[in-house]
Short mmCIF file of C-alpha atoms in Angstrom, two decimals:
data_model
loop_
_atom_site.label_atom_id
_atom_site.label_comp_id
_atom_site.label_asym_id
_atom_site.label_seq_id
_atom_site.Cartn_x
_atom_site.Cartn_y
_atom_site.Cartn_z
CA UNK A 884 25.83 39.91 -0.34
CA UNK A 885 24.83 40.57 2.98
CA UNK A 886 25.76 37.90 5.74
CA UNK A 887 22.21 37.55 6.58
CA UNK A 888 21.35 36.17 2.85
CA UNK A 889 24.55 33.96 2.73
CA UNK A 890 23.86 32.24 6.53
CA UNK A 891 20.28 31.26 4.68
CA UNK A 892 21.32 29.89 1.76
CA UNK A 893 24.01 28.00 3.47
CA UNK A 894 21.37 26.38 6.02
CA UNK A 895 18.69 26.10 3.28
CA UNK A 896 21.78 23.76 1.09
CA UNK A 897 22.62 22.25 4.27
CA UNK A 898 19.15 21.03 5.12
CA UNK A 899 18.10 20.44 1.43
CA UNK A 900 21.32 18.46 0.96
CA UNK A 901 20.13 16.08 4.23
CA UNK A 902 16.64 15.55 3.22
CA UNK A 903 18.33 14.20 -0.56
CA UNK A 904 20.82 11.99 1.04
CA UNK A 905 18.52 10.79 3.66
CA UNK A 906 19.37 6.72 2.78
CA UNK A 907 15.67 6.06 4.02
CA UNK A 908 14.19 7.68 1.20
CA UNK A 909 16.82 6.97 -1.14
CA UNK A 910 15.72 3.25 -0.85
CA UNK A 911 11.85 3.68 -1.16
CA UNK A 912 13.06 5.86 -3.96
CA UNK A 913 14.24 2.54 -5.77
CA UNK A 914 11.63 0.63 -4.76
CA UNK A 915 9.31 3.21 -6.58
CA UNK A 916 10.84 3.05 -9.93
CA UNK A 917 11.45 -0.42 -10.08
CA UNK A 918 7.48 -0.46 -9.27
CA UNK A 919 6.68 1.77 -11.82
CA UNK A 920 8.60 0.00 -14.63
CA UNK A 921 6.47 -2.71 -14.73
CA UNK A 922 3.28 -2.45 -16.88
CA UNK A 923 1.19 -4.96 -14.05
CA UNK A 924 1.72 -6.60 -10.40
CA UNK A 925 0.15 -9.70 -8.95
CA UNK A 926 0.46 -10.21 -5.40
CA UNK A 927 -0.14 -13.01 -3.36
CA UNK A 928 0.24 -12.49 0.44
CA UNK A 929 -0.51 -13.08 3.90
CA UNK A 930 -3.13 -10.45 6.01
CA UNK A 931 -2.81 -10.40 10.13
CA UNK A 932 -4.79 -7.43 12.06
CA UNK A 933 -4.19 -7.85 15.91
CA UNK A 934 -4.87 -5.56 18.38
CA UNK A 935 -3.86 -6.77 21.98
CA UNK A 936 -5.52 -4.67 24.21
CA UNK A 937 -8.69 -5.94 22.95
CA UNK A 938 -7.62 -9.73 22.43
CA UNK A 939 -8.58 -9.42 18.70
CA UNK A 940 -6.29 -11.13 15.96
CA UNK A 941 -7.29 -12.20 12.71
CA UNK A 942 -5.18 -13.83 9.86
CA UNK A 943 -6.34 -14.24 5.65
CA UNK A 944 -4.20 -15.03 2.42
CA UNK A 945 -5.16 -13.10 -0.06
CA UNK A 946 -4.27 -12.08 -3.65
CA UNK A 947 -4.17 -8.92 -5.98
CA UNK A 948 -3.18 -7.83 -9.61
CA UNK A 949 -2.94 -3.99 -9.72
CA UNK A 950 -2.11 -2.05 -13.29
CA UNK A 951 -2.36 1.74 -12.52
CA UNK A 952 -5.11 2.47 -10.74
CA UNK A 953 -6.86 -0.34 -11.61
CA UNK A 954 -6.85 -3.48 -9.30
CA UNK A 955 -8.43 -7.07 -8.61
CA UNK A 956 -8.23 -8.05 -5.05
CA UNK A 957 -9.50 -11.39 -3.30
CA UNK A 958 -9.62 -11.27 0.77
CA UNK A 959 -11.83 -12.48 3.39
CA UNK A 960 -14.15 -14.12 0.85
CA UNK A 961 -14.77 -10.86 -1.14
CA UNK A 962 -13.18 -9.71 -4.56
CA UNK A 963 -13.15 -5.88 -4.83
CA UNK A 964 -12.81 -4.56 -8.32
CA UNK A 965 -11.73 -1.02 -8.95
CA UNK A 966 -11.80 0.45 -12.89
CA UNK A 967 -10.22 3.89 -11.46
CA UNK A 968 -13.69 5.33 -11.22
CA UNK A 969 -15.97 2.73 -9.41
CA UNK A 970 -15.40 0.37 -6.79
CA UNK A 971 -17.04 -2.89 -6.81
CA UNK A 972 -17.04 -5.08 -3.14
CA UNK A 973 -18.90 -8.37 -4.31
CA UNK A 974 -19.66 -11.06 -1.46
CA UNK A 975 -21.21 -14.34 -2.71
CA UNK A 976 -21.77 -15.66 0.67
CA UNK A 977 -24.17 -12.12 1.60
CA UNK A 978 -24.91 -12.32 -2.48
CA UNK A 979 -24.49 -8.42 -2.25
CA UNK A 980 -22.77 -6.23 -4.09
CA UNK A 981 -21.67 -2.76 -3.46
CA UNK A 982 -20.86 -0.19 -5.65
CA UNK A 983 -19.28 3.07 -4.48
CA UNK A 984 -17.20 5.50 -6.66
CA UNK A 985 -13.25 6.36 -5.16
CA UNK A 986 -13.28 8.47 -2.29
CA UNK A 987 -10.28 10.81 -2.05
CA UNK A 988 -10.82 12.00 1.76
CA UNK A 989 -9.58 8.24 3.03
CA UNK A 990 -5.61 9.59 3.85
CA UNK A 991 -4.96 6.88 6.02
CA UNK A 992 -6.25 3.58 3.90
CA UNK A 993 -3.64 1.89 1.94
CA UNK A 994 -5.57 0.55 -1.34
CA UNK A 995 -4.30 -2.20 -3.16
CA UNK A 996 -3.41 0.62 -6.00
CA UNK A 997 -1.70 2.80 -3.29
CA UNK A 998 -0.13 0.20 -1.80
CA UNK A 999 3.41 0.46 -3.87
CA UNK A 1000 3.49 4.20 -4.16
CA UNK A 1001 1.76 5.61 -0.76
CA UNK A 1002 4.99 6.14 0.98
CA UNK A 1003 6.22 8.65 -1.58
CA UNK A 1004 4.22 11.81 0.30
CA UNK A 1005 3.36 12.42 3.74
CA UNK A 1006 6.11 10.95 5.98
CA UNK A 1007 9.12 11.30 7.47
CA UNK A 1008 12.00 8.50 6.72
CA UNK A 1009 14.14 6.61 9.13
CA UNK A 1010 16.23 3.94 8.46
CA UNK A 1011 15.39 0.75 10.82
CA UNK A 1012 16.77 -2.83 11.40
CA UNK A 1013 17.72 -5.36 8.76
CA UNK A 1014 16.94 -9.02 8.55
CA UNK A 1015 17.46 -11.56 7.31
CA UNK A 1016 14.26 -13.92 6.48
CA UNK A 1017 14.54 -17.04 5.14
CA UNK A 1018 18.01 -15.79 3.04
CA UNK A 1019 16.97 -12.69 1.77
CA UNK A 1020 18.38 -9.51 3.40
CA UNK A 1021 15.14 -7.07 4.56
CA UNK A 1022 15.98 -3.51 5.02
CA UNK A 1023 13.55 -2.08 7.40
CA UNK A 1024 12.91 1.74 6.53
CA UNK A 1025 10.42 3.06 9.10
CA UNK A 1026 7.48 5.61 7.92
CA UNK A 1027 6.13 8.16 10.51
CA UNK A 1028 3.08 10.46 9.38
CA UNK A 1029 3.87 14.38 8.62
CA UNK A 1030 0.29 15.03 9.79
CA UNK A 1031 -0.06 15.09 13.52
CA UNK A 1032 -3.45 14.30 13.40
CA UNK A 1033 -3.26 10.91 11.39
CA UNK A 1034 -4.63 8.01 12.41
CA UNK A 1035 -1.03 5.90 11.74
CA UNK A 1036 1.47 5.97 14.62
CA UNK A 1037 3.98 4.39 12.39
CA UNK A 1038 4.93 2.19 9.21
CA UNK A 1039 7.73 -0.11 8.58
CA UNK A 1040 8.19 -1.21 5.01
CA UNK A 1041 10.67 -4.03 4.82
CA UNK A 1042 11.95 -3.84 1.40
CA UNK A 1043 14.41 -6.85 -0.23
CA UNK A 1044 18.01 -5.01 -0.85
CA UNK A 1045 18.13 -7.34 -3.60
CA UNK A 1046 15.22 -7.07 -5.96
CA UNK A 1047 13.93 -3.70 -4.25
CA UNK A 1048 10.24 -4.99 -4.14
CA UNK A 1049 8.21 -4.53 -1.02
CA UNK A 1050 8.42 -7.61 1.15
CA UNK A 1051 6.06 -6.66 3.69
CA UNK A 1052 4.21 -3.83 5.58
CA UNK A 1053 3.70 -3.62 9.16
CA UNK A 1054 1.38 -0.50 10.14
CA UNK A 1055 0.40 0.80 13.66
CA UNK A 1056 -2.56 2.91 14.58
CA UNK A 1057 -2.50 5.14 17.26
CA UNK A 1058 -5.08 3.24 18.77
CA UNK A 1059 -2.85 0.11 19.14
CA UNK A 1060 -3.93 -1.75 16.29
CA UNK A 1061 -1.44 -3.44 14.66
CA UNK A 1062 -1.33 -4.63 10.53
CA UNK A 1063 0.96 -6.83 8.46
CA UNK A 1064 0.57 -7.81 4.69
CA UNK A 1065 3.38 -9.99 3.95
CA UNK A 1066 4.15 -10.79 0.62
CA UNK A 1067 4.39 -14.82 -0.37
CA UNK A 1068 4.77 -13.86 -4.44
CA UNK A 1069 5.41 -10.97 -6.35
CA UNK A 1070 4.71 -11.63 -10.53
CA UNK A 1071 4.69 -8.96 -12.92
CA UNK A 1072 3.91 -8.15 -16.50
CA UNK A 1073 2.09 -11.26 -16.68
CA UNK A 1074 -0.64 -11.58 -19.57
CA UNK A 1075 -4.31 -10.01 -18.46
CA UNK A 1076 -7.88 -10.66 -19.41
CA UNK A 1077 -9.33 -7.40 -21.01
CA UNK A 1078 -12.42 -8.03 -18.64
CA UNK A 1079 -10.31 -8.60 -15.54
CA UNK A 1080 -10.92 -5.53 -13.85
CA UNK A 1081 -14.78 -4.57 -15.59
CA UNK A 1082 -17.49 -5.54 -13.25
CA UNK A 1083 -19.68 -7.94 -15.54
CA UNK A 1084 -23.47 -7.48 -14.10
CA UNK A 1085 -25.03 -10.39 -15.94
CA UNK A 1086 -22.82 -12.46 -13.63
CA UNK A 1087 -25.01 -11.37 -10.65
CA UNK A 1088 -28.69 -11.23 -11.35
CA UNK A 1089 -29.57 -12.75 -8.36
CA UNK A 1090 -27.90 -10.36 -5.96
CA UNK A 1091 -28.67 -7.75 -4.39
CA UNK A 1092 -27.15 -4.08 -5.24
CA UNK A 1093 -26.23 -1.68 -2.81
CA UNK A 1094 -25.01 1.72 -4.39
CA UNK A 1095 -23.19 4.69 -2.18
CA UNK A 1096 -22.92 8.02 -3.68
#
């Protein structure tokens, strides 16, 4: 074999061998099938967008329950249903309700259903600092986009070393705006309503319906 072939494969095992031990990765790896071996999740956490350049900070609680694709989530006063096909975004205070179908193009938005398993493709994995909050011990692993033209500067995921769920998500833009979803409960396989995530339209009859193609 010529040296030319063997100085390849030596720097192809070399590199291959760093990207598999690469502890970063090796941690969301854990989070991701301990995610994936439950049949639902219900979340209940804490929403802050701030951007300080602009003077604009806002704070919500909000809650989700996510099987598959399929979620239920409850923020700023509006409960956004998703079936895997449609999308839902009912406000009773506008007493509107939109209906869109999924759209594939949005890279950069992490949806409820995304939310455990986006980090999987698409970024590059650096271990950051650990913490410890309130007694648990939060691994910090931070997320920084492969594509140079994406909207995210960065992502930290703190992860629990203990239980390996997510215990929050801090995401920067590039234009300095800065989000955290902290998580204040994390349930799973808990019973579900067969209905829970089916848009019922006899609900609604009095408001108005706004459809997107």
């Amino acid at each position: 074999m010529k040296i030319k072939n063997i100085l390849l494969i030596l720097c192809f095992s070399i590199t291959f061998n760093a990207i598999a031990q690469n502890p970063g990765k090796t941690l969301l790896n854990e989070v991701s099938k301990k995610v994936k071996s439950y049949n639902n999740i219900a979340l209940d956490f804490k929403f802050v967008l701030e951007n300080a350049s602009e003077n604009m900070k806002q704070e919500t609680k909000g809650d989700v329950v996510m099987q598959g694709e399929n979620y239920r989530l409850n923020i700023f006063g509006v409960t956004r249903i998703f079936n895997g096909k449609t999308l839902y975004n009912i406000s009773p205070e506008d007493e509107e309700i939109t209906i869109s179908t999924k759209n594939e193009d949005e890279e950069d938005t992490i949806t409820p259903s995304k939310m455990l398993s986006f980090y999987e493709d698409g970024y590059m994995y650096d271990m950051d600092i650990e913490q410890n909050i309130k007694g648990r011990k939060i691994q910090y692993v931070k997320l920084t986009p492969i594509d140079s033209n994406s909207e995210i500067n960065y992502i930290l995921l703190g992860v629990d070393t203990q239980t390996k769920h997510i215990y929050n998500l801090i995401q920067v833009g590039k234009n300095g705006t800065k989000t955290t979803l902290t998580v204040n409960s994390f349930r799973t396989n808990e019973p579900l309503s067969k209905t829970l995530f089916t848009f019922e339209a006899d609900k609604y009859t009095d408001y108005y319906i706004n459809k997107i193609d």
